[in-house]
mmCIF file of C-alpha atoms in Angstrom:
data_model
loop_
_atom_site.group_PDB
_atom_site.id
_atom_site.type_symbol
_atom_site.label_atom_id
_atom_site.label_comp_id
_atom_site.label_asym_id
_atom_site.label_seq_id
_atom_site.Cartn_x
_atom_site.Cartn_y
_atom_site.Cartn_z
ATOM 1 C CA UNK T 287 245.615 196.827 -9.427
ATOM 2 C CA UNK T 288 246.700 193.342 -10.284
ATOM 3 C CA UNK T 289 245.770 190.560 -7.898
ATOM 4 C CA UNK T 290 245.576 186.820 -7.549
ATOM 5 C CA UNK T 291 243.051 184.885 -5.507
ATOM 6 C CA UNK T 292 243.308 181.319 -4.332
ATOM 7 C CA UNK T 293 239.908 180.695 -2.766
ATOM 8 C CA UNK T 294 240.824 177.498 -0.892
ATOM 9 C CA UNK T 295 243.199 177.456 2.054
ATOM 10 C CA UNK T 296 243.414 173.678 1.838
ATOM 11 C CA UNK T 297 242.506 170.958 -0.616
ATOM 12 C CA UNK T 298 242.258 167.331 0.461
ATOM 13 C CA UNK T 299 242.512 164.552 -2.098
ATOM 14 C CA UNK T 300 242.857 160.798 -1.945
ATOM 15 C CA UNK T 301 245.902 159.333 -3.647
ATOM 16 C CA UNK T 302 245.124 158.315 -7.208
ATOM 17 C CA UNK T 303 242.257 160.783 -7.546
ATOM 18 C CA UNK T 304 242.424 163.861 -9.755
ATOM 19 C CA UNK T 305 243.243 167.140 -8.058
ATOM 20 C CA UNK T 306 242.407 170.760 -8.794
ATOM 21 C CA UNK T 307 243.810 173.819 -7.083
ATOM 22 C CA UNK T 308 241.935 176.959 -8.024
ATOM 23 C CA UNK T 309 243.275 180.366 -8.974
ATOM 24 C CA UNK T 310 241.622 183.481 -10.336
ATOM 25 C CA UNK T 311 243.352 186.674 -11.298
ATOM 26 C CA UNK T 312 242.778 190.299 -12.087
ATOM 27 C CA UNK T 313 245.206 192.004 -14.447
ATOM 28 C CA UNK T 314 245.291 194.724 -17.018
ATOM 29 C CA UNK T 315 246.446 193.480 -20.374
ATOM 30 C CA UNK T 316 247.543 189.956 -21.192
ATOM 31 C CA UNK T 317 248.291 187.895 -18.121
ATOM 32 C CA UNK T 318 251.509 186.032 -17.579
ATOM 33 C CA UNK T 319 250.545 183.374 -15.060
ATOM 34 C CA UNK T 320 252.622 180.962 -13.039
ATOM 35 C CA UNK T 321 252.297 178.123 -10.568
ATOM 36 C CA UNK T 322 254.924 177.412 -7.947
ATOM 37 C CA UNK T 323 255.133 174.695 -5.309
ATOM 38 C CA UNK T 324 256.771 174.948 -1.899
ATOM 39 C CA UNK T 325 257.724 171.860 0.058
ATOM 40 C CA UNK T 326 258.418 172.183 3.801
ATOM 41 C CA UNK T 327 261.597 174.128 4.560
ATOM 42 C CA UNK T 328 262.294 174.584 0.871
ATOM 43 C CA UNK T 329 262.184 177.413 -1.603
ATOM 44 C CA UNK T 330 259.607 177.839 -4.309
ATOM 45 C CA UNK T 331 259.889 175.563 -7.300
ATOM 46 C CA UNK T 332 258.550 176.603 -10.676
ATOM 47 C CA UNK T 333 255.856 174.267 -12.005
ATOM 48 C CA UNK T 334 254.481 175.878 -15.119
ATOM 49 C CA UNK T 335 253.638 179.122 -16.870
ATOM 50 C CA UNK T 336 251.013 180.514 -19.207
ATOM 51 C CA UNK T 337 252.255 183.256 -21.503
ATOM 52 C CA UNK T 338 250.922 182.350 -24.948
ATOM 53 C CA UNK T 339 247.175 182.087 -24.359
ATOM 54 C CA UNK T 340 246.961 178.309 -24.637
ATOM 55 C CA UNK T 341 244.004 176.782 -22.808
ATOM 56 C CA UNK T 342 245.977 173.868 -21.377
ATOM 57 C CA UNK T 343 249.538 174.239 -20.188
ATOM 58 C CA UNK T 344 251.675 171.256 -19.249
ATOM 59 C CA UNK T 345 254.286 171.539 -16.552
ATOM 60 C CA UNK T 346 256.595 169.590 -14.296
ATOM 61 C CA UNK T 347 255.805 166.429 -12.300
ATOM 62 C CA UNK T 348 252.646 165.660 -14.303
ATOM 63 C CA UNK T 349 250.919 168.920 -13.446
ATOM 64 C CA UNK T 350 248.958 170.947 -15.937
ATOM 65 C CA UNK T 351 246.917 174.116 -15.743
ATOM 66 C CA UNK T 352 243.692 175.113 -17.391
ATOM 67 C CA UNK T 353 243.591 178.733 -18.511
ATOM 68 C CA UNK T 354 240.192 180.333 -19.038
ATOM 69 C CA UNK T 355 240.395 183.913 -20.200
ATOM 70 C CA UNK T 356 236.670 184.673 -19.925
ATOM 71 C CA UNK T 357 236.561 183.427 -16.326
ATOM 72 C CA UNK T 358 240.017 184.868 -15.546
ATOM 73 C CA UNK T 359 240.999 181.553 -14.026
ATOM 74 C CA UNK T 360 244.148 179.463 -14.091
ATOM 75 C CA UNK T 361 243.427 176.235 -12.210
ATOM 76 C CA UNK T 362 246.171 173.733 -11.486
ATOM 77 C CA UNK T 363 245.316 170.118 -12.213
ATOM 78 C CA UNK T 364 246.780 166.648 -12.054
ATOM 79 C CA UNK T 365 244.984 163.508 -13.249
ATOM 80 C CA UNK T 366 246.238 161.260 -10.449
ATOM 81 C CA UNK T 367 247.499 162.682 -7.155
ATOM 82 C CA UNK T 368 250.479 161.287 -5.263
ATOM 83 C CA UNK T 369 251.126 161.546 -1.547
ATOM 84 C CA UNK T 370 254.396 163.250 -2.459
ATOM 85 C CA UNK T 371 252.395 166.071 -4.106
ATOM 86 C CA UNK T 372 251.408 167.269 -0.623
ATOM 87 C CA UNK T 373 252.800 170.801 -0.400
ATOM 88 C CA UNK T 374 251.903 174.485 -0.543
ATOM 89 C CA UNK T 375 250.939 175.740 -3.999
ATOM 90 C CA UNK T 376 251.114 179.341 -5.122
ATOM 91 C CA UNK T 377 249.561 180.952 -8.147
ATOM 92 C CA UNK T 378 251.251 184.138 -9.363
ATOM 93 C CA UNK T 379 250.866 186.785 -12.020
ATOM 94 C CA UNK T 380 253.653 188.870 -13.458
ATOM 95 C CA UNK T 381 253.255 192.585 -12.925
ATOM 96 C CA UNK T 382 252.607 194.328 -16.217
ATOM 97 C CA UNK T 383 254.995 197.182 -15.520
ATOM 98 C CA UNK T 384 257.850 195.228 -14.022
ATOM 99 C CA UNK T 385 258.773 191.586 -13.796
ATOM 100 C CA UNK T 386 257.917 191.144 -10.149
ATOM 101 C CA UNK T 387 255.478 188.389 -9.271
ATOM 102 C CA UNK T 388 252.253 188.969 -7.397
ATOM 103 C CA UNK T 389 251.326 185.846 -5.457
ATOM 104 C CA UNK T 390 248.104 184.407 -4.183
ATOM 105 C CA UNK T 391 247.835 183.439 -0.534
ATOM 106 C CA UNK T 392 248.677 179.823 -1.288
ATOM 107 C CA UNK T 393 246.713 176.580 -1.083
ATOM 108 C CA UNK T 394 247.853 173.669 1.005
ATOM 109 C CA UNK T 395 247.357 170.388 -0.810
ATOM 110 C CA UNK T 396 247.067 167.282 1.327
ATOM 111 C CA UNK T 397 247.032 163.959 -0.498
ATOM 112 C CA UNK T 398 245.959 161.060 1.710
ATOM 113 C CA UNK T 399 246.985 157.454 1.091
ATOM 114 C CA UNK S 55 268.376 172.917 -7.719
ATOM 115 C CA UNK S 56 267.396 176.360 -9.027
ATOM 116 C CA UNK S 57 270.960 177.657 -9.304
ATOM 117 C CA UNK S 58 270.134 180.535 -6.953
ATOM 118 C CA UNK S 59 272.038 180.443 -3.669
ATOM 119 C CA UNK S 60 271.248 182.201 -0.422
ATOM 120 C CA UNK S 61 273.173 182.460 2.807
ATOM 121 C CA UNK S 62 272.740 181.970 5.637
ATOM 122 C CA UNK S 63 269.995 179.366 5.821
ATOM 123 C CA UNK S 64 268.945 180.363 9.301
ATOM 124 C CA UNK S 65 269.515 183.493 11.322
ATOM 125 C CA UNK S 66 268.491 184.115 14.900
ATOM 126 C CA UNK S 67 268.991 187.574 16.300
ATOM 127 C CA UNK S 68 267.600 189.981 18.853
ATOM 128 C CA UNK S 69 265.355 192.971 18.418
ATOM 129 C CA UNK S 70 267.172 196.133 17.460
ATOM 130 C CA UNK S 71 269.965 194.306 15.677
ATOM 131 C CA UNK S 72 271.036 194.463 12.040
ATOM 132 C CA UNK S 73 271.544 191.525 9.690
ATOM 133 C CA UNK S 74 272.648 190.998 6.106
ATOM 134 C CA UNK S 75 271.198 188.350 3.822
ATOM 135 C CA UNK S 76 273.099 187.336 0.738
ATOM 136 C CA UNK S 77 271.951 186.039 -2.622
ATOM 137 C CA UNK S 78 273.763 184.880 -5.732
ATOM 138 C CA UNK S 79 271.633 184.659 -8.871
ATOM 139 C CA UNK S 80 271.799 181.970 -11.519
ATOM 140 C CA UNK S 81 274.727 182.278 -13.846
ATOM 141 C CA UNK S 82 273.885 184.800 -16.552
ATOM 142 C CA UNK S 83 270.857 186.315 -14.813
ATOM 143 C CA UNK S 84 271.114 190.062 -14.303
ATOM 144 C CA UNK S 85 267.994 190.517 -12.195
ATOM 145 C CA UNK S 86 267.579 189.757 -8.517
ATOM 146 C CA UNK S 87 264.261 189.976 -6.709
ATOM 147 C CA UNK S 88 263.752 189.859 -2.958
ATOM 148 C CA UNK S 89 260.553 188.515 -1.396
ATOM 149 C CA UNK S 90 259.382 188.135 2.173
ATOM 150 C CA UNK S 91 257.175 185.250 3.248
ATOM 151 C CA UNK S 92 255.391 185.602 6.560
ATOM 152 C CA UNK S 93 252.338 183.929 8.045
ATOM 153 C CA UNK S 94 250.236 187.081 8.150
ATOM 154 C CA UNK S 95 251.390 188.813 4.946
ATOM 155 C CA UNK S 96 252.006 185.844 2.670
ATOM 156 C CA UNK S 97 254.581 186.206 -0.099
ATOM 157 C CA UNK S 98 255.369 189.843 -0.781
ATOM 158 C CA UNK S 99 257.733 191.454 -3.223
ATOM 159 C CA UNK S 100 260.299 193.709 -1.588
ATOM 160 C CA UNK S 101 262.697 195.014 -4.202
ATOM 161 C CA UNK S 102 264.283 194.263 -7.571
ATOM 162 C CA UNK S 103 267.747 194.988 -8.885
ATOM 163 C CA UNK S 104 268.851 194.723 -12.458
ATOM 164 C CA UNK S 105 272.541 194.767 -13.308
ATOM 165 C CA UNK S 106 273.400 196.754 -10.225
ATOM 166 C CA UNK S 107 270.562 199.268 -10.351
ATOM 167 C CA UNK S 108 267.340 199.343 -8.389
ATOM 168 C CA UNK S 109 264.511 198.621 -10.794
ATOM 169 C CA UNK S 110 261.366 198.282 -8.704
ATOM 170 C CA UNK S 111 260.321 198.663 -5.101
ATOM 171 C CA UNK S 112 257.508 196.920 -3.336
ATOM 172 C CA UNK S 113 256.428 196.768 0.280
ATOM 173 C CA UNK S 114 259.900 197.320 1.653
ATOM 174 C CA UNK S 115 260.275 199.062 4.971
ATOM 175 C CA UNK S 116 262.610 202.027 5.309
ATOM 176 C CA UNK S 117 264.642 199.979 7.798
ATOM 177 C CA UNK S 118 265.431 197.566 4.972
ATOM 178 C CA UNK S 119 267.792 198.228 2.107
ATOM 179 C CA UNK S 120 269.420 196.229 -0.624
ATOM 180 C CA UNK S 121 272.154 196.469 -3.184
ATOM 181 C CA UNK S 122 273.523 194.482 -6.077
ATOM 182 C CA UNK S 123 277.243 194.293 -6.608
ATOM 183 C CA UNK S 124 279.275 194.192 -9.852
ATOM 184 C CA UNK S 125 279.525 190.410 -9.634
ATOM 185 C CA UNK S 126 275.673 190.446 -9.523
ATOM 186 C CA UNK S 127 275.281 189.026 -6.068
ATOM 187 C CA UNK S 128 272.850 190.949 -3.909
ATOM 188 C CA UNK S 129 272.548 191.714 -0.232
ATOM 189 C CA UNK S 130 269.455 192.600 1.734
ATOM 190 C CA UNK S 131 270.164 194.588 4.876
ATOM 191 C CA UNK S 132 267.610 194.586 7.667
ATOM 192 C CA UNK S 133 268.168 196.973 10.562
ATOM 193 C CA UNK S 134 266.483 197.896 13.845
ATOM 194 C CA UNK S 135 264.885 194.491 13.729
ATOM 195 C CA UNK S 136 261.480 193.932 15.263
ATOM 196 C CA UNK S 137 259.695 190.730 16.201
ATOM 197 C CA UNK S 138 257.429 191.164 13.192
ATOM 198 C CA UNK S 139 260.393 190.957 10.825
ATOM 199 C CA UNK S 140 260.659 187.244 11.553
ATOM 200 C CA UNK S 141 259.992 185.591 8.207
ATOM 201 C CA UNK S 142 261.442 183.635 5.335
ATOM 202 C CA UNK S 143 263.308 185.851 2.916
ATOM 203 C CA UNK S 144 263.694 184.608 -0.625
ATOM 204 C CA UNK S 145 265.630 185.915 -3.513
ATOM 205 C CA UNK S 146 264.883 184.985 -7.086
ATOM 206 C CA UNK S 147 266.582 185.525 -10.379
ATOM 207 C CA UNK S 148 265.071 185.664 -13.782
ATOM 208 C CA UNK S 149 264.754 184.083 -16.804
ATOM 209 C CA UNK S 150 261.290 184.370 -18.069
ATOM 210 C CA UNK S 151 260.061 182.627 -14.973
ATOM 211 C CA UNK S 152 261.705 183.432 -11.695
ATOM 212 C CA UNK S 153 263.923 180.876 -10.035
ATOM 213 C CA UNK S 154 263.931 181.018 -6.271
ATOM 214 C CA UNK S 155 266.688 180.349 -3.818
ATOM 215 C CA UNK S 156 266.155 178.148 -0.741
ATOM 216 C CA UNK S 157 265.510 181.159 1.461
ATOM 217 C CA UNK S 158 266.872 182.540 4.710
ATOM 218 C CA UNK S 159 264.744 181.982 7.765
ATOM 219 C CA UNK S 160 265.089 184.980 10.071
ATOM 220 C CA UNK S 161 263.962 184.691 13.653
ATOM 221 C CA UNK S 162 263.971 187.857 15.744
ATOM 222 C CA UNK S 163 263.731 187.220 19.486
#
């Protein structure tokens, strides 16, 4: 069965410091991986996707993700965090049979001034 | 703005009642996906429609049903509501990546 794990419930970062939000996955076949962000009382916003096998994927708002096939990881990164990046981040994998997304439990990112 | 619209934004109702949530996908998208977000279950896929036909089913209760109409908007019907049905319900339409609507927050009292 396909699954996504986000091992950290919360990540705390000081503004200006680099941030990493971790994600590991378990899929059969080639993974199609996604990151979404959810701000309070808002829907999920697409950040970036990995579908071609590239090791580094660039996305919206300065975010990027590091894909490591051997470690089955897809960590979200940003070189310099902003307070406005504080939100709930979800990693997801596309189901191989259908297009539905399987989400991790989410990681709350708190960026402190 | 994702281009996916959902109404209503908030819904407060009593146990045992029935509600209908509505979703309009992005222009040109044929697929609609429904997801439920709750504190204890996280984000879970409920059901997918493609061009009016049910395509995939997830953890959807028998008390819940959905349909997609010829104009491609979709409705999610929740009946015999229980306290545990209180959640955020999202629909998404697709593209290669899914674009999510703002959600409907359902509170069952």
